[in-house]
Short mmCIF file of C-alpha atoms (C1' of nucleotides) and ligand atoms in Angstrom, two decimals:
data_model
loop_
_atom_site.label_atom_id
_atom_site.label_comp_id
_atom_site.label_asym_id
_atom_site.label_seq_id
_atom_site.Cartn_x
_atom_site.Cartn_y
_atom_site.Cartn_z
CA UNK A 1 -32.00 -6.91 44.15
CA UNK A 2 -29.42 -7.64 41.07
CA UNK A 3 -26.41 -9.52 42.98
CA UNK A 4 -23.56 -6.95 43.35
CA UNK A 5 -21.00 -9.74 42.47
CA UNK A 6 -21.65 -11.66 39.07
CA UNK A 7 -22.63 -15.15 39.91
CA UNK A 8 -19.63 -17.11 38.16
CA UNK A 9 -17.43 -15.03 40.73
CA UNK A 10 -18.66 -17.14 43.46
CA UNK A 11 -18.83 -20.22 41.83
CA UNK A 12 -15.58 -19.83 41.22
CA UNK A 13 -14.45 -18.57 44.78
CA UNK A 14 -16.00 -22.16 45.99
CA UNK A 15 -14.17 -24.49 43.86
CA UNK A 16 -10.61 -22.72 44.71
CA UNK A 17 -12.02 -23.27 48.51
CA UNK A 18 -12.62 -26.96 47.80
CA UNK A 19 -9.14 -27.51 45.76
CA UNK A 20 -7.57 -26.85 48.95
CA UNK A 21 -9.22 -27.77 51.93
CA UNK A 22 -8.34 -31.74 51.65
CA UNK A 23 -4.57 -30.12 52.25
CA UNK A 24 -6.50 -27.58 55.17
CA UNK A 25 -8.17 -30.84 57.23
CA UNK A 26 -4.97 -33.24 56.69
CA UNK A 27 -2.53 -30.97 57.94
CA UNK A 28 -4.58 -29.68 60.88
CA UNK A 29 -5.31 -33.44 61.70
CA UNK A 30 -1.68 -34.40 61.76
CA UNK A 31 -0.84 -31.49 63.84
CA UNK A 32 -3.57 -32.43 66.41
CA UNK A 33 -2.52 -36.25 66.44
CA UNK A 34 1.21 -34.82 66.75
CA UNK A 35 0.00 -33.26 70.02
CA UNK A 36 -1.99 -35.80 71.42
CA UNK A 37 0.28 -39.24 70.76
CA UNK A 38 3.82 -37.77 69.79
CA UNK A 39 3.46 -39.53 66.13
CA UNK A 40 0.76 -39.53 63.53
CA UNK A 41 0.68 -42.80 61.15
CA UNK A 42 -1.38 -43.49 58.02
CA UNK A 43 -3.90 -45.13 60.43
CA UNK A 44 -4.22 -42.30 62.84
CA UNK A 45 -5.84 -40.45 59.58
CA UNK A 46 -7.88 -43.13 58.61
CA UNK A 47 -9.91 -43.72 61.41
CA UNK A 48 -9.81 -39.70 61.85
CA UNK A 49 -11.53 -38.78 58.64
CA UNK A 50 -13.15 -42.52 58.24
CA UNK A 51 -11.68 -43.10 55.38
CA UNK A 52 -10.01 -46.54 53.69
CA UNK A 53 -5.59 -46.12 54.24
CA UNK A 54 -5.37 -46.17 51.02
CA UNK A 55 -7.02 -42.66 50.52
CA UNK A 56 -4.94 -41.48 52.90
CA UNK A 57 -1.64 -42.69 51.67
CA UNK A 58 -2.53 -41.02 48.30
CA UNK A 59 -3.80 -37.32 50.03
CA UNK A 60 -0.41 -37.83 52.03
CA UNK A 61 1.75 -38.14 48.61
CA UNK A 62 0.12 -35.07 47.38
CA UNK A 63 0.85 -33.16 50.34
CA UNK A 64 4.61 -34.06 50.12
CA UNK A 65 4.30 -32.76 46.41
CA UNK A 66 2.91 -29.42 47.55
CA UNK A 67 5.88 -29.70 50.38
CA UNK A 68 3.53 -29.80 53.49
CA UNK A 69 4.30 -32.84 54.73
CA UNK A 70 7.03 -35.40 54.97
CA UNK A 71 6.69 -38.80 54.88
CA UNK A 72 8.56 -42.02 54.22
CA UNK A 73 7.72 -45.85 53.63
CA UNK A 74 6.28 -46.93 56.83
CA UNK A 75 7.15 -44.41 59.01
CA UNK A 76 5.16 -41.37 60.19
CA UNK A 77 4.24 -38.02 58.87
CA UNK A 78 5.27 -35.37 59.95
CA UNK A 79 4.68 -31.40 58.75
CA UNK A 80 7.53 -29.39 57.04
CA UNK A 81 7.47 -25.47 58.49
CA UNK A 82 4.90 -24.63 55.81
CA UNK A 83 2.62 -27.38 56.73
CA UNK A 84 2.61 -26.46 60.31
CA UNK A 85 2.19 -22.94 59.45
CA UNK A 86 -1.10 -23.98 57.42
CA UNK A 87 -1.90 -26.37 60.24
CA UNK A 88 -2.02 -23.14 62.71
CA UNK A 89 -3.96 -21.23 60.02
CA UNK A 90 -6.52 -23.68 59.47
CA UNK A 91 -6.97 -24.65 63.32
CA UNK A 92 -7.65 -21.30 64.29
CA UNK A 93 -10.20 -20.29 61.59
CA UNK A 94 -11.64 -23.76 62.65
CA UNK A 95 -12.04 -22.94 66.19
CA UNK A 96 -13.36 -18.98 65.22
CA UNK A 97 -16.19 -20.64 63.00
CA UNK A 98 -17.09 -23.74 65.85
CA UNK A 99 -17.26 -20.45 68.29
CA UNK A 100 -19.47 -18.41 66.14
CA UNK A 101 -21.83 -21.29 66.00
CA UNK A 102 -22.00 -22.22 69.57
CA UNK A 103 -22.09 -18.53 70.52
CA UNK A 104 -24.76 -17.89 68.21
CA UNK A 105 -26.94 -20.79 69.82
CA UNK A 106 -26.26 -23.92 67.61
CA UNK A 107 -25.72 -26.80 69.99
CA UNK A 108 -22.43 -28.15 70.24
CA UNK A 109 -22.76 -31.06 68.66
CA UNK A 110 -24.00 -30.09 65.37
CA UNK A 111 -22.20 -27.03 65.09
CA UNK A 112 -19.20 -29.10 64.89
CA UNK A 113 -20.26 -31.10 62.11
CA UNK A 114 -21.55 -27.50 60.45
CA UNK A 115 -18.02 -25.65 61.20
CA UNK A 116 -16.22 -28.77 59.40
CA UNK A 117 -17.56 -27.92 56.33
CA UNK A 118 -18.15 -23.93 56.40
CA UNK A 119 -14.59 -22.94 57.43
CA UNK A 120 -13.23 -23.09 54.01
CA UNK A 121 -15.60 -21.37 52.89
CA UNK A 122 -15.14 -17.82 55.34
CA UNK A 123 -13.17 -15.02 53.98
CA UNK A 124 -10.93 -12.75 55.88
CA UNK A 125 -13.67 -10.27 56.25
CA UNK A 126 -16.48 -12.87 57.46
CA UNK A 127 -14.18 -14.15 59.41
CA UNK A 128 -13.19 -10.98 61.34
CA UNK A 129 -16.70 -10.21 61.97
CA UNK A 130 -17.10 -13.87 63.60
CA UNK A 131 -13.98 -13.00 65.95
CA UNK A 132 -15.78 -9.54 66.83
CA UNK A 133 -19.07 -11.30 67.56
CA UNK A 134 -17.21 -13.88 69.94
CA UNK A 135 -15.75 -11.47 72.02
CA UNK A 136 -18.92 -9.51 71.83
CA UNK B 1 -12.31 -29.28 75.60
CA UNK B 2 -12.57 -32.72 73.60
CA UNK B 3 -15.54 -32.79 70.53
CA UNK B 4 -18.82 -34.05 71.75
CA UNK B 5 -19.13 -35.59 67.97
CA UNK B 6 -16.46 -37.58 66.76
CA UNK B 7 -13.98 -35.89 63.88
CA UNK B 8 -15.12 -38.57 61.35
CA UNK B 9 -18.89 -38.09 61.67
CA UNK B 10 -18.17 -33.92 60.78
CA UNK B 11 -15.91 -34.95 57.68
CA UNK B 12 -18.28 -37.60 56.13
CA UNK B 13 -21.09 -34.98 56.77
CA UNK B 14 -18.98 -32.55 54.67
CA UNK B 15 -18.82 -35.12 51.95
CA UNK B 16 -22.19 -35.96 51.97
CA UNK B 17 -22.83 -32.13 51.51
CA UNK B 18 -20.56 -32.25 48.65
CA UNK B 19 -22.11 -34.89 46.75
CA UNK B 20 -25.40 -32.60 46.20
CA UNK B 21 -23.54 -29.23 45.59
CA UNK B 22 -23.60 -29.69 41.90
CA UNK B 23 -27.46 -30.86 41.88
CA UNK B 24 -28.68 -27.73 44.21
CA UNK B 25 -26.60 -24.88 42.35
CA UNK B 26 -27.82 -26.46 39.37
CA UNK B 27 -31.25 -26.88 39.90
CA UNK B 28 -31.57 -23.23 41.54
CA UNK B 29 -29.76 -21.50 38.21
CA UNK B 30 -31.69 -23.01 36.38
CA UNK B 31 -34.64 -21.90 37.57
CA UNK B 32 -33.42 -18.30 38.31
CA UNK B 33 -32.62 -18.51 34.19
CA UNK B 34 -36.30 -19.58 33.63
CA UNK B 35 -37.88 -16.78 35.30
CA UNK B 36 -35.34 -13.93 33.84
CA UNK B 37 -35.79 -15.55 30.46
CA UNK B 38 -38.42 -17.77 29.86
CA UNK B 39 -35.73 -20.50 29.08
CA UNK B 40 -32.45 -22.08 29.74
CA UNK B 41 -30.02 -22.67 27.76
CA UNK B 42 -26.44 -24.74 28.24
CA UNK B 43 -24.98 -21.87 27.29
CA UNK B 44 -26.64 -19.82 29.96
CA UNK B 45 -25.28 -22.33 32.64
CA UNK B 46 -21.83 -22.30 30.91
CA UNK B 47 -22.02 -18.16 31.73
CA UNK B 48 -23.35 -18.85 34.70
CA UNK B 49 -20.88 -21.31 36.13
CA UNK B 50 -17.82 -19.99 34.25
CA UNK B 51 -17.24 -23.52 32.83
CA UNK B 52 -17.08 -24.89 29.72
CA UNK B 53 -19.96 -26.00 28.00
CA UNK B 54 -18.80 -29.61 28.65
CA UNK B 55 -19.28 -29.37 32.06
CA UNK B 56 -22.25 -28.17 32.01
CA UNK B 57 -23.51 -31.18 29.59
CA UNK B 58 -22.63 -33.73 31.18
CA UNK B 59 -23.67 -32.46 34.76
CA UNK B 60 -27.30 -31.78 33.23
CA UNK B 61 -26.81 -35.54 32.26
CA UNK B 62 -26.16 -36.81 35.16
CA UNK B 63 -28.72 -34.37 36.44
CA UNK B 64 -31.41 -35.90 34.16
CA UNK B 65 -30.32 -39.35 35.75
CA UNK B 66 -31.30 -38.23 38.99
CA UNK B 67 -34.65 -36.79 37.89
CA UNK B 68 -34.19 -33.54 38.65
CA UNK B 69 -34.18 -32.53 35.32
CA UNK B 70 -35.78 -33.06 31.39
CA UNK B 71 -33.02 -32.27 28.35
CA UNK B 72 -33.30 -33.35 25.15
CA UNK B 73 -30.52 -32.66 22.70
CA UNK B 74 -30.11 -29.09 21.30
CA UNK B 75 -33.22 -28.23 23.14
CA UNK B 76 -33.45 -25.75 26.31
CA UNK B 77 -33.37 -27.12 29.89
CA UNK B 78 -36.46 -27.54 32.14
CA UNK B 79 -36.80 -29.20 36.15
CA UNK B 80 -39.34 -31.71 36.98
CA UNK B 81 -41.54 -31.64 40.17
CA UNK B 82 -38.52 -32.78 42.11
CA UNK B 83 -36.22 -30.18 40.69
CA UNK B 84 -38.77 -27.24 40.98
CA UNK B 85 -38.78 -28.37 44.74
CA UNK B 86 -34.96 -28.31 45.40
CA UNK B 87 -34.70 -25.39 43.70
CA UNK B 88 -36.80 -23.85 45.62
CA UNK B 89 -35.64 -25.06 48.98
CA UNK B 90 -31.98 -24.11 48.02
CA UNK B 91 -33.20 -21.40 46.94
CA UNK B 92 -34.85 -20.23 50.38
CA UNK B 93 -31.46 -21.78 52.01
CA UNK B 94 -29.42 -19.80 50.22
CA UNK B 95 -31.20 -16.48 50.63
CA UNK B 96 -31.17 -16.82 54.35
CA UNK B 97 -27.61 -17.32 54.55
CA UNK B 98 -26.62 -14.28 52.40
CA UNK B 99 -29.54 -12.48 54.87
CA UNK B 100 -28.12 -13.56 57.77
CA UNK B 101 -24.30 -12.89 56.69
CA UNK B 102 -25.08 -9.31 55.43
CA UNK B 103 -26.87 -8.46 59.29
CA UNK B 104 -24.23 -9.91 60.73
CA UNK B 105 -21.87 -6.78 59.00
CA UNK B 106 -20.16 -8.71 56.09
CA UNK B 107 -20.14 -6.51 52.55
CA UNK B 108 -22.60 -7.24 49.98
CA UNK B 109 -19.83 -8.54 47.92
CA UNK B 110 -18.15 -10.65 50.17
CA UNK B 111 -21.61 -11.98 51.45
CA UNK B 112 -22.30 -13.23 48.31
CA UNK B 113 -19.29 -15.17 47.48
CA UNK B 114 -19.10 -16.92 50.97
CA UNK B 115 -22.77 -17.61 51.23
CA UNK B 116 -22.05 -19.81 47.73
CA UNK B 117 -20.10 -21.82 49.51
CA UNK B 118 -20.93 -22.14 52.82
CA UNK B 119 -24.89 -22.49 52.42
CA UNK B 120 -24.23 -26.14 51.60
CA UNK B 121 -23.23 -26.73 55.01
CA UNK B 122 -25.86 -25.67 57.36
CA UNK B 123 -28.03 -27.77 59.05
CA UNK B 124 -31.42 -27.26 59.26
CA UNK B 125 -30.77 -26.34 63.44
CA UNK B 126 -28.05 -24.13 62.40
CA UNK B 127 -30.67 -22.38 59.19
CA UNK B 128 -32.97 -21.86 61.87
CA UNK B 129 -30.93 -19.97 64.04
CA UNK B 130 -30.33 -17.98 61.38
CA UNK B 131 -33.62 -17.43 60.32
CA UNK B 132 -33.96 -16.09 63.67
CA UNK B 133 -31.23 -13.81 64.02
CA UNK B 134 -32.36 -12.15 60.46
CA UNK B 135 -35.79 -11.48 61.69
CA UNK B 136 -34.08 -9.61 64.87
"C1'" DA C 1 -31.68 -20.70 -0.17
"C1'" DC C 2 -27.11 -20.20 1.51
"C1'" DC C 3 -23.37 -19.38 4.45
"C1'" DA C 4 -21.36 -18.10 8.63
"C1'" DA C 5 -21.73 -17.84 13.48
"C1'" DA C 6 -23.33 -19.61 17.63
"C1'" DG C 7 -24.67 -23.34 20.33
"C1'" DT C 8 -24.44 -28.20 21.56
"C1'" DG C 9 -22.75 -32.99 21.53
"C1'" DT C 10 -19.04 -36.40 21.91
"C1'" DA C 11 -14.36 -38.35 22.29
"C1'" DG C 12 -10.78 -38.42 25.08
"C1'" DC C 13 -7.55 -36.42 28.43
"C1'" DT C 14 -6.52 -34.84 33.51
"C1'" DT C 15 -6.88 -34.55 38.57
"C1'" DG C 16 -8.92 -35.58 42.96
"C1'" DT C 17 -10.88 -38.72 46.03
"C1'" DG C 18 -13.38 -42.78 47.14
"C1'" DC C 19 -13.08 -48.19 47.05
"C1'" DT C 20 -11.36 -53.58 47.25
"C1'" DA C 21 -7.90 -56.95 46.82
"C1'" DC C 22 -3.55 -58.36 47.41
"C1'" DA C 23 1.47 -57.88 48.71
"C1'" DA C 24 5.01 -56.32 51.72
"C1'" DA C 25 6.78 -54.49 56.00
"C1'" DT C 26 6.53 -53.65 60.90
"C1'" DA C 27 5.16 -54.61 65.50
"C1'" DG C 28 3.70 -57.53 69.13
"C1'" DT C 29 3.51 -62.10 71.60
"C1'" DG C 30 4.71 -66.55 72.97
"C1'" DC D 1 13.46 -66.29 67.39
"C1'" DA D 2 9.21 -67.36 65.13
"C1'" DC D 3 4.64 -66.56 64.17
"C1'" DT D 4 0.73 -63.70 63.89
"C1'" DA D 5 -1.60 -59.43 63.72
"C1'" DT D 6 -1.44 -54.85 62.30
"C1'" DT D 7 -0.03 -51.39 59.34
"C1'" DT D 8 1.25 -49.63 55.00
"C1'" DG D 9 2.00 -49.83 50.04
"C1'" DT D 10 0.42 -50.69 45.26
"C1'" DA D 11 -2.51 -52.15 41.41
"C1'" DG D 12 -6.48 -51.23 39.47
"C1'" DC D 13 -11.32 -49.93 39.59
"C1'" DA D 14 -15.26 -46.05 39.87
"C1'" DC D 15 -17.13 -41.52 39.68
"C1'" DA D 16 -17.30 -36.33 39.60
"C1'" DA D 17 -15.90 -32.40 37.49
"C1'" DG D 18 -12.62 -29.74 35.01
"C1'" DC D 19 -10.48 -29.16 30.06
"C1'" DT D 20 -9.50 -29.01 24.45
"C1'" DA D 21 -10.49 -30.47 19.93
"C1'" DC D 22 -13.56 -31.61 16.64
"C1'" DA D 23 -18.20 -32.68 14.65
"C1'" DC D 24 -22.87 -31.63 14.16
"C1'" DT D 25 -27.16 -28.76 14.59
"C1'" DT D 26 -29.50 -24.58 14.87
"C1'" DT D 27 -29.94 -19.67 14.11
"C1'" DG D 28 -29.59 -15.47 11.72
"C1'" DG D 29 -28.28 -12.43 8.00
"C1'" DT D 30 -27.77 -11.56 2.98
MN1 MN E 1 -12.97 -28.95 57.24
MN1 MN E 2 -11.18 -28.45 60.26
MN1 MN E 3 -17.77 -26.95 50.69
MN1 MN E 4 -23.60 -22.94 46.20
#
DNA sequence: ACCAAAGTGTAGCTTGTGCTACAAATAGTG
DNA sequence: CACTATTTGTAGCACAAGCTACACTTTGGT
């Protein structure tokens, strides 16, 4: 049973998931708080993700370097077209993989904290298969 | 449809998970090199990993720290008790999830690179569900 | 035995993400 | 308006994991 794929591939496949899935959770949190409250501050993240502001503030300055997310001195963030468009991305792979979970007979509760972590890690084709299974 | 789990509890589980990726890909490579080869080598890691052999050093280090591991300079890697056992749990882990993944209709290849990823973020309720599912 | 090649270690750099402590700005309350 | 509480920014720390460059050890071939 010699792996098909050479090993490094998928080593390699996870770190590029985990370079960008800070930018994946931020931007799909700021959309959400958008939605909910009209404006999404610093502390709006940091009780989201329980982490200290100043975390945030420095994820934040790195999104607005990658051009996902504005944001000046005390104001608000908001999400520039390509942010949202990620935002949309990321939200619904995140609700495909909480479905397969639930569908496949995890209980709600934990597979939320599960699909937190495995979304980033789905490919199109995985991913495909977990949208034919939900409507199954 | 609001989370039964707060947002924060799922994103500090995913960092949690994070924080032993390193050790349980290590550990299990390492032991995979052992039985192919008799012994392991930074250099097999380095190939393994597609890192430099840098990385690899000073994550065996840290690795050593831990317990999970004996090194001595210029001299082949081997686990202790500990590490046998997370090997072999990650291991099992891991082979269920690429199990489960390929059943569910994803392609040997892309199994294998998600399953690297996503294995370190399945509960044990969510591992047994799949356990079930592969025996269907 | 020697020399070259391969393997390993170490110094030192980078980036990302976590923190506390302190300073500045903004918002809320009397 | 003034004062306080909250929010946000910044300095500076830690740690993990990536890298190159260079030094040292080990291995293998002549
Ligand atoms: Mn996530
Ligand atoms: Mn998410
Ligand atoms: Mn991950
Ligand atoms: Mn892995």
């Amino acid at each position: 049973m010699k792996p098909t794929t050479s090993s490094s591939a998928s080593h390699q496949r996870t770190r590029k998931d985990h370079a960008t899935e800070a930018a994946e959770d931020y931007v799909e949190a700021i959309d959400d708080i958008l939605s909910a409250k009209g404006e999404c501050r610093v502390d709006d993240l940091r009780k989201h993700f329980s982490v200290s502001h100043v975390t945030v503030s420095r994820i934040l300055a790195r999104l607005q370097r990658e051009g996902l997310v504005r944001k000046e001195a005390y104001r608000p963030v908001s999400l520039t077209k390509k942010g949202k468009r990620l935002a949309d991305q990321s939200r619904e792979r995140h609700q495909i993989v909480l479905e397969f979970l639930k569908k496949l007979g995890v209980s709600a509760e934990v597979a939320e904290m599960d699909a937190e972590g495995i979304e980033h890690h789905v490919s199109e084709e995985t991913l495909e298969v977990m949208r034919r299974f939900n409507t199954k």
